[in-house]
Coordinates of C-alpha atoms and ligand atoms in Angstrom, one line a residue:
M1 CA -11.1 3.4 33.6
Q2 CA -8.0 1.3 34.2
R3 CA -10.4 -1.9 33.4
L4 CA -10.4 -1.4 30.3
T5 CA -6.4 -1.8 30.0
N6 CA -6.5 -5.2 27.2
K7 CA -10.4 -5.5 27.2
R8 CA -11.6 -6.8 23.7
I9 CA -13.6 -4.2 22.4
L10 CA -16.0 -4.9 19.9
L11 CA -17.4 -1.2 18.4
G12 CA -20.9 -1.2 15.7
I13 CA -22.0 1.5 14.4
T14 CA -25.1 2.2 12.3
G15 CA -26.2 4.3 10.5
G16 CA -27.1 7.9 12.1
I17 CA -25.9 11.1 12.1
A18 CA -24.0 10.2 15.8
A19 CA -21.3 8.2 14.0
Y20 CA -19.4 10.9 14.3
K21 CA -18.8 10.9 17.2
T22 CA -17.6 7.4 17.4
A23 CA -14.8 8.9 16.3
E24 CA -14.4 10.5 20.3
L25 CA -15.4 7.6 21.4
V26 CA -12.3 4.8 19.8
R27 CA -9.7 6.9 20.8
A28 CA -11.4 7.6 24.4
L29 CA -11.5 3.6 24.2
V30 CA -7.5 3.2 22.7
T31 CA -5.8 6.1 25.6
N32 CA -7.4 3.8 28.2
G33 CA -6.2 0.7 26.7
A34 CA -9.2 -1.7 25.8
D35 CA -8.3 -3.3 22.4
V36 CA -11.3 -1.5 19.7
R37 CA -11.9 -3.1 16.8
V38 CA -15.1 -1.8 14.7
V39 CA -17.7 -2.7 12.4
M40 CA -19.9 -0.7 10.0
T41 CA -23.0 -1.1 8.7
D42 CA -23.6 0.2 5.3
G43 CA -25.6 2.8 6.5
A44 CA -22.3 4.0 9.0
K45 CA -20.1 4.5 6.7
E46 CA -22.7 7.4 5.2
F47 CA -21.9 9.1 7.7
I48 CA -18.2 8.6 9.3
T49 CA -15.2 7.2 6.4
P50 CA -14.2 3.3 8.2
L51 CA -10.6 5.1 7.1
T52 CA -10.5 7.5 9.8
L53 CA -11.8 4.4 12.0
Q54 CA -8.6 2.1 10.9
A55 CA -6.8 5.4 12.1
L56 CA -7.8 5.3 15.6
S57 CA -8.4 2.0 16.2
G58 CA -5.2 0.8 14.8
N59 CA -7.2 -2.3 13.5
P60 CA -8.6 -3.0 10.0
V61 CA -12.3 -2.0 9.7
H62 CA -14.8 -4.7 9.0
H63 CA -17.8 -4.5 7.0
S64 CA -19.3 -6.6 5.0
L65 CA -20.2 -10.6 5.8
L66 CA -19.2 -11.7 2.8
D67 CA -14.9 -10.6 1.9
P68 CA -13.6 -13.4 1.6
E69 CA -10.1 -10.6 2.5
A70 CA -11.7 -9.8 5.8
E71 CA -12.8 -13.8 6.1
A72 CA -8.9 -14.2 5.4
G73 CA -7.3 -11.6 8.9
M74 CA -10.2 -12.3 10.5
G75 CA -13.3 -14.1 10.4
H76 CA -16.3 -13.1 12.0
I77 CA -16.9 -16.2 14.1
E78 CA -13.7 -15.8 15.5
L79 CA -14.7 -11.9 15.5
A80 CA -17.7 -13.0 17.6
K81 CA -15.6 -15.0 19.3
W82 CA -13.1 -12.5 19.9
A83 CA -15.6 -9.6 22.3
D84 CA -15.3 -9.5 25.7
F85 CA -18.4 -7.0 24.8
I86 CA -20.4 -5.8 22.6
L87 CA -21.3 -2.0 22.2
I88 CA -23.3 -0.9 19.5
A89 CA -23.7 3.2 18.7
P90 CA -25.6 4.9 18.0
A91 CA -28.2 2.2 17.0
S92 CA -30.3 3.4 14.7
A93 CA -34.1 2.2 14.5
N94 CA -33.5 0.1 11.8
F95 CA -30.5 -2.0 12.9
I96 CA -33.4 -2.0 16.5
A97 CA -36.2 -3.7 14.5
R98 CA -33.3 -6.1 12.5
L99 CA -31.7 -6.9 15.7
T100 CA -35.1 -8.2 17.2
S101 CA -36.3 -10.1 15.6
G102 CA -32.4 -12.0 15.4
M103 CA -31.7 -11.4 11.6
G104 CA -28.5 -12.2 10.8
N105 CA -28.5 -10.0 7.2
D106 CA -25.1 -8.4 7.4
L107 CA -21.2 -8.4 9.1
L108 CA -22.3 -6.2 12.5
T109 CA -26.2 -8.5 13.5
T110 CA -24.8 -12.1 12.1
L111 CA -22.0 -10.9 15.0
C112 CA -24.6 -10.2 17.2
L113 CA -25.8 -13.6 16.9
A114 CA -22.7 -15.4 17.1
S115 CA -21.0 -14.0 20.2
I116 CA -22.2 -15.0 23.7
A117 CA -20.3 -11.0 25.1
P118 CA -22.2 -9.1 26.9
L119 CA -23.8 -6.6 24.3
A120 CA -25.4 -3.1 24.8
I121 CA -26.8 -0.6 23.1
A122 CA -26.6 3.1 22.6
P123 CA -29.5 4.4 20.4
A124 CA -29.9 7.5 19.1
M125 CA -33.0 8.5 16.1
N126 CA -35.0 11.4 15.4
Q127 CA -37.6 12.1 18.7
A128 CA -40.8 10.5 16.9
M129 CA -39.0 7.6 15.4
W130 CA -37.8 6.8 19.1
A131 CA -41.7 7.3 20.5
D132 CA -42.7 5.4 17.6
A133 CA -44.4 2.5 19.3
S134 CA -43.1 -0.2 16.9
T135 CA -39.2 1.3 18.6
Q136 CA -40.5 0.7 22.0
H137 CA -41.8 -2.5 21.3
N138 CA -38.8 -4.3 19.8
L139 CA -36.7 -2.8 22.7
Q140 CA -39.1 -4.3 25.1
T141 CA -38.8 -7.2 23.1
L142 CA -35.1 -7.9 23.4
Q143 CA -35.0 -7.1 27.0
D144 CA -37.1 -10.0 26.6
L145 CA -35.8 -11.8 24.7
K146 CA -31.4 -11.7 25.6
P147 CA -29.7 -9.9 28.7
I148 CA -28.8 -6.8 27.1
Q149 CA -28.7 -2.7 28.5
I150 CA -29.8 0.1 26.9
W151 CA -27.6 2.6 26.9
G152 CA -30.2 6.7 26.9
P153 CA -30.4 8.0 25.0
D154 CA -30.3 11.3 26.1
Q155 CA -32.3 13.9 25.3
G156 CA -32.3 18.0 24.0
Q157 CA -31.9 19.8 20.6
Q158 CA -31.4 16.7 17.2
A159 CA -29.6 17.6 14.3
C160 CA -33.1 17.3 12.4
G161 CA -34.0 20.4 14.6
D162 CA -36.2 18.2 16.9
V163 CA -36.5 18.5 20.0
G164 CA -36.4 15.4 23.1
P165 CA -35.4 12.2 23.7
G166 CA -33.0 10.2 20.8
R167 CA -29.9 12.0 21.1
M168 CA -27.2 9.4 21.8
L169 CA -25.6 9.3 24.7
E170 CA -21.6 11.5 24.6
P171 CA -18.8 9.4 23.6
T172 CA -17.1 10.1 27.3
E173 CA -20.0 8.8 29.1
L174 CA -20.2 5.9 27.1
A175 CA -16.1 4.4 28.0
R176 CA -17.1 5.1 31.4
R177 CA -20.3 3.3 31.2
L178 CA -18.2 0.3 28.9
S179 CA -15.5 0.1 31.9
E180 CA -18.2 0.0 34.8
Q181 CA -18.3 -3.3 33.2
F182 CA -15.6 -4.4 34.5
E183 CA -15.6 -3.8 37.8
R184 CA -19.1 -5.5 39.1
N185 CA -18.4 -6.4 42.5
I186 CA -19.4 -9.8 42.5
L187 CA -16.4 -11.0 44.4
S188 CA -16.3 -8.7 46.5
G189 CA -14.3 -9.6 50.5
K190 CA -13.0 -12.9 49.0
T191 CA -10.4 -14.7 48.7
I192 CA -9.9 -16.5 45.5
T193 CA -6.2 -18.6 45.2
I194 CA -5.9 -20.3 41.7
T195 CA -3.9 -22.6 40.3
A196 CA -2.2 -21.8 37.2
G197 CA 0.0 -23.6 34.5
P198 CA 2.1 -27.2 33.6
T199 CA 4.1 -28.7 36.3
R200 CA 8.2 -29.7 35.8
E201 CA 8.9 -33.0 37.6
A202 CA 12.7 -33.2 37.5
I203 CA 14.3 -36.1 36.3
D204 CA 17.7 -35.0 36.4
P205 CA 18.8 -31.2 36.6
V206 CA 18.0 -30.5 33.3
R207 CA 15.9 -32.8 32.1
Y208 CA 12.1 -32.9 33.7
I209 CA 8.3 -34.7 32.2
S210 CA 5.7 -31.6 31.4
N211 CA 2.6 -30.3 30.0
H212 CA 1.2 -29.2 27.0
S213 CA -0.4 -26.1 29.5
S214 CA 0.3 -23.1 28.4
G215 CA -1.6 -21.5 31.9
K216 CA -4.0 -18.5 29.7
M217 CA -6.8 -20.0 31.5
G218 CA -6.2 -19.8 34.7
F219 CA -5.0 -16.8 34.5
A220 CA -7.9 -15.2 33.0
L221 CA -10.0 -16.6 35.6
A222 CA -7.4 -15.0 37.9
K223 CA -8.1 -11.8 35.7
A224 CA -11.9 -12.2 36.0
A225 CA -11.4 -12.8 39.5
Q226 CA -9.5 -9.5 40.4
E227 CA -12.3 -7.9 38.6
A228 CA -15.3 -8.6 40.4
G229 CA -13.5 -7.3 43.8
A230 CA -11.5 -10.1 44.4
K231 CA -8.3 -10.8 46.1
V232 CA -6.5 -13.0 43.9
N233 CA -3.1 -15.3 44.5
L234 CA -2.1 -16.8 41.6
V235 CA 0.0 -19.8 41.9
A236 CA 1.7 -20.8 38.6
G237 CA 3.5 -23.1 36.4
P238 CA 6.5 -21.8 34.3
V239 CA 4.8 -20.4 32.0
H240 CA 5.2 -17.3 29.9
I241 CA 2.6 -14.4 30.4
P242 CA 2.5 -11.8 31.9
T243 CA 0.7 -11.2 35.3
P244 CA -2.8 -9.8 35.6
E245 CA -2.8 -6.6 37.3
R246 CA -3.1 -6.6 41.2
V247 CA -2.9 -10.5 41.8
H248 CA -0.2 -11.4 43.3
R249 CA 1.8 -14.3 41.8
T250 CA 3.9 -17.1 43.2
N251 CA 6.2 -18.9 40.5
I252 CA 6.8 -22.6 41.3
E253 CA 8.6 -25.6 39.3
S254 CA 6.9 -29.0 40.9
A255 CA 3.3 -30.9 42.0
Q256 CA 4.9 -31.1 45.7
D257 CA 5.7 -27.4 45.5
M258 CA 2.9 -25.9 44.1
L259 CA 1.0 -27.8 47.5
D260 CA 3.5 -26.4 49.7
T261 CA 2.4 -23.0 48.4
V262 CA -1.6 -23.7 48.2
L263 CA -1.4 -24.9 51.6
T264 CA 0.5 -21.5 52.7
L265 CA -2.5 -19.5 51.1
L266 CA -5.5 -21.6 52.0
P267 CA -6.4 -20.1 55.9
Q268 CA -7.3 -16.4 54.0
T269 CA -8.7 -18.8 51.4
D270 CA -12.3 -18.2 50.4
I271 CA -12.5 -19.8 46.2
F272 CA -9.8 -22.6 46.1
I273 CA -9.8 -23.2 42.3
G274 CA -7.4 -26.0 40.6
A275 CA -7.0 -24.9 36.7
A276 CA -3.5 -26.0 37.2
A277 CA -2.9 -29.5 34.3
V278 CA -0.3 -31.0 37.5
A279 CA 1.3 -34.3 36.6
D280 CA 0.4 -36.7 38.0
Y281 CA 2.8 -38.9 38.2
R282 CA 6.9 -37.7 39.0
P283 CA 9.8 -40.0 38.6
A284 CA 10.8 -41.8 42.1
D285 CA 14.2 -41.1 42.1
V286 CA 15.8 -37.3 40.6
C287 CA 19.5 -37.5 39.1
D288 CA 21.8 -35.5 40.8
Q289 CA 24.1 -34.9 37.7
K290 CA 22.8 -34.8 33.8
I291 CA 22.1 -39.1 32.5
K292 CA 24.3 -40.0 30.7
K293 CA 23.5 -41.5 27.7
N294 CA 25.3 -43.8 27.6
Q295 CA 22.3 -47.2 27.8
D296 CA 19.5 -47.3 24.0
E297 CA 17.2 -47.8 26.3
M298 CA 16.3 -47.0 29.9
Q299 CA 13.7 -47.0 32.5
I300 CA 12.1 -44.1 34.6
R301 CA 10.1 -45.7 38.1
L302 CA 7.7 -42.7 38.8
V303 CA 5.5 -42.2 41.8
K304 CA 2.2 -40.6 42.2
N305 CA 1.6 -36.6 43.0
P306 CA 0.2 -35.4 45.7
D307 CA -4.0 -34.4 45.1
I308 CA -3.6 -30.7 45.4
I309 CA -7.4 -29.9 45.4
A310 CA -7.8 -33.3 46.5
T311 CA -5.9 -31.9 50.0
V312 CA -8.0 -28.7 49.8
A313 CA -11.2 -30.0 49.7
A314 CA -10.5 -32.4 52.5
Q315 CA -9.3 -29.8 55.1
D316 CA -11.4 -29.2 58.1
N317 CA -13.0 -26.0 57.4
P318 CA -12.2 -26.2 53.3
P319 CA -12.4 -23.8 51.3
F320 CA -15.4 -23.5 47.7
C321 CA -13.6 -25.4 46.0
V322 CA -13.7 -25.4 42.4
G323 CA -11.6 -28.1 39.8
F324 CA -10.8 -28.8 36.5
A325 CA -11.6 -32.2 34.4
A326 CA -9.5 -32.2 31.5
E327 CA -11.5 -35.1 29.3
T328 CA -11.0 -36.5 25.5
Q329 CA -14.6 -38.7 26.5
D330 CA -17.5 -38.8 28.4
V331 CA -17.0 -35.1 29.2
I332 CA -19.5 -34.9 31.8
S333 CA -19.3 -38.2 33.0
Y334 CA -16.9 -38.0 34.0
A335 CA -16.1 -34.4 35.2
K336 CA -19.2 -35.8 37.6
G337 CA -17.0 -38.7 38.4
K338 CA -14.0 -36.0 40.0
L339 CA -16.6 -34.0 41.6
E340 CA -17.2 -37.0 43.7
K341 CA -14.1 -37.9 44.6
K342 CA -12.4 -35.6 44.4
K343 CA -15.4 -34.1 47.0
L344 CA -15.3 -30.6 45.0
N345 CA -18.7 -27.9 45.1
M346 CA -17.7 -27.2 41.6
V347 CA -16.2 -28.9 38.6
I348 CA -15.5 -27.0 35.2
A349 CA -15.4 -29.9 32.0
N350 CA -12.9 -28.9 29.4
D351 CA -12.9 -31.5 26.5
V352 CA -9.0 -31.6 25.5
S353 CA -9.1 -33.8 22.4
S354 CA -9.8 -30.8 20.2
Q355 CA -6.7 -28.4 18.5
H356 CA -8.7 -25.1 19.0
I357 CA -9.9 -24.8 22.6
G358 CA -8.3 -26.5 25.8
F359 CA -4.3 -26.8 26.4
N360 CA -2.7 -23.6 24.5
T361 CA -5.8 -22.2 22.8
D362 CA -6.9 -18.9 23.7
D363 CA -10.4 -20.1 23.4
N364 CA -12.3 -22.8 25.6
A365 CA -15.7 -24.2 26.1
I366 CA -16.5 -26.1 29.5
I367 CA -19.8 -27.2 31.0
I368 CA -19.7 -25.9 34.3
I369 CA -21.0 -28.5 36.7
D370 CA -21.9 -28.3 40.5
H371 CA -24.1 -30.8 42.6
E372 CA -27.4 -29.3 41.6
S373 CA -26.1 -28.5 37.8
T374 CA -25.7 -28.4 34.2
T375 CA -24.2 -25.6 31.8
E376 CA -23.2 -25.7 29.1
Y377 CA -21.1 -22.7 27.3
G378 CA -19.9 -22.9 23.6
Q379 CA -16.9 -21.8 22.1
A380 CA -15.3 -18.3 22.8
S381 CA -11.9 -17.0 24.1
K382 CA -10.7 -17.6 28.1
Y383 CA -11.1 -14.3 29.8
V384 CA -15.7 -14.5 28.3
L385 CA -16.1 -18.0 29.8
S386 CA -14.1 -16.9 33.2
Q387 CA -16.3 -14.5 33.9
K388 CA -18.9 -16.9 33.2
I389 CA -17.5 -19.1 36.1
I390 CA -17.1 -16.7 38.2
E391 CA -20.4 -15.8 37.7
H392 CA -21.7 -19.0 38.9
I393 CA -18.9 -19.5 41.9
A394 CA -20.7 -16.0 43.0
K395 CA -24.6 -17.3 43.1
K396 CA -23.8 -20.1 44.3
L397 CA -21.6 -18.6 47.5
S398 CA -24.9 -15.8 46.9
Ligands
PMT401 O1 -3.3 -24.0 31.0 P1 -4.2 -23.5 30.1 O2 -3.0 -23.3 28.4 O3 -4.9 -23.0 29.0 O4 -5.2 -25.0 29.0 C1 -6.1 -25.3 30.2 C2 -6.6 -26.3 31.0 C3 -6.8 -27.3 29.2 C4 -4.7 -27.1 31.7 C5 -7.5 -26.0 31.7 O5 -8.8 -25.7 31.6 C6 -7.7 -27.6 32.8 O6 -8.3 -27.9 31.8 N1 -6.6 -27.5 34.2 C7 -7.2 -29.3 34.4 C8 -6.2 -29.8 33.7 C9 -6.2 -31.3 35.2 O7 -4.9 -31.7 35.2 O8 -7.1 -32.0 34.8 P2 -7.2 -33.3 35.7 O9 -9.1 -33.7 34.5 O10 -5.9 -34.6 35.5 O11 -7.1 -33.1 36.7 C10 -8.5 -32.9 37.6 C11 -8.4 -31.5 38.3 O12 -7.6 -32.2 40.0 C12 -8.6 -30.4 38.0 O13 -8.2 -29.4 38.8 C13 -6.2 -30.6 38.7 O14 -5.2 -28.6 38.4 C14 -6.7 -30.5 40.1 N2 -5.0 -32.0 39.7 C15 -4.6 -32.7 39.7 C16 -3.8 -33.9 39.1 C17 -3.4 -33.3 40.2 N3 -1.5 -34.2 41.0 N4 -3.8 -32.6 41.5 C18 -4.3 -32.1 41.8 O15 -4.9 -30.7 42.6

């Protein structure tokens, strides 16, 4: 279950006897490297204490929508954006009914409404409640309304003595299914080369021109692509983030270094993504020695850097090329211009005028533009958005 490493799992617990089993579930997820945040309904707290789940998850347990203290720590919208996956286990008949009707009358239903993360529910209830026409109608409606996975229930002896369907799946099975969510091999057999981070253009041995790119977007893409079964080459500018598991990383400094490395990888590359913020210009002359500050003014003559993605797209047999467009205004029209001018297959537009998304942030908000369609995703973690980008690419290639 190593695919759970560093995955942000939001576990929603609702009121039902099976809630006691979530202690084992949280423990299994944490043992397998997941970062788990637990959200409990009032009913859930009657069956297991928040303290138990806090101790096992290592994180504060969330239960109130209107708790100023909790909101000051991690607000509910922040929590909704934080999650890579939401699992509700056990999901009671009451919770399913509220989720189906789009109610946001407690923290858990509000989070489900506010998050674009994939969602699964593990129903658990008395067998007659499960069989009831309203419950079945709600489940059908829910599946018609949104992409949701329904895990279980299991058959067997119930806590109340009845026998039939309604038992929550065992924690080990839920943990296995969660792990499986991160193993979708939609890019199996493909090699993908991704550029990430800034480039540094030397002025002299100690000074350079660069930008605020942290590499987070490109690294999140590398992780999502690897999890989708691709072989991933990551060509990274100077950044300070760890290499995602099983990703081949090459560190570079300048745009020219980045281009040289990308060109060597190109013969094996099926998909190229340019997430790097490549410096458009570099100093025309790089001084061998540190420049002395003995003048009041100085000028640095700049020359244009090679356009890496345009060079890749102009090859005889180019890979599927995905560019980014970092814009501060007229985002869609400028991005479409780049799609055409650089001869790309797809462009990911992001508005970099906000402090909360784009450069050097954990979140982004993107518009995926190709020659047929435009799809917008609101603010979410760079990892969740990377999964969406990878899904779009896989769909285009299939
Ligand atoms: O690294 P983070 O802190 O996570 O921030 C992510 C990001 C904001 C840097 C990223 O999401 C992003 O938008 N990257 C592209 C930034 C950029 O340089 O955009 P651009 O509009 O100037 O360039 C368009 C495309 O051409 C990009 O794919 C870029 O990689 C590519 N390019 C640009 C110039 C150049 N000389 N060579 C290129 O390949």
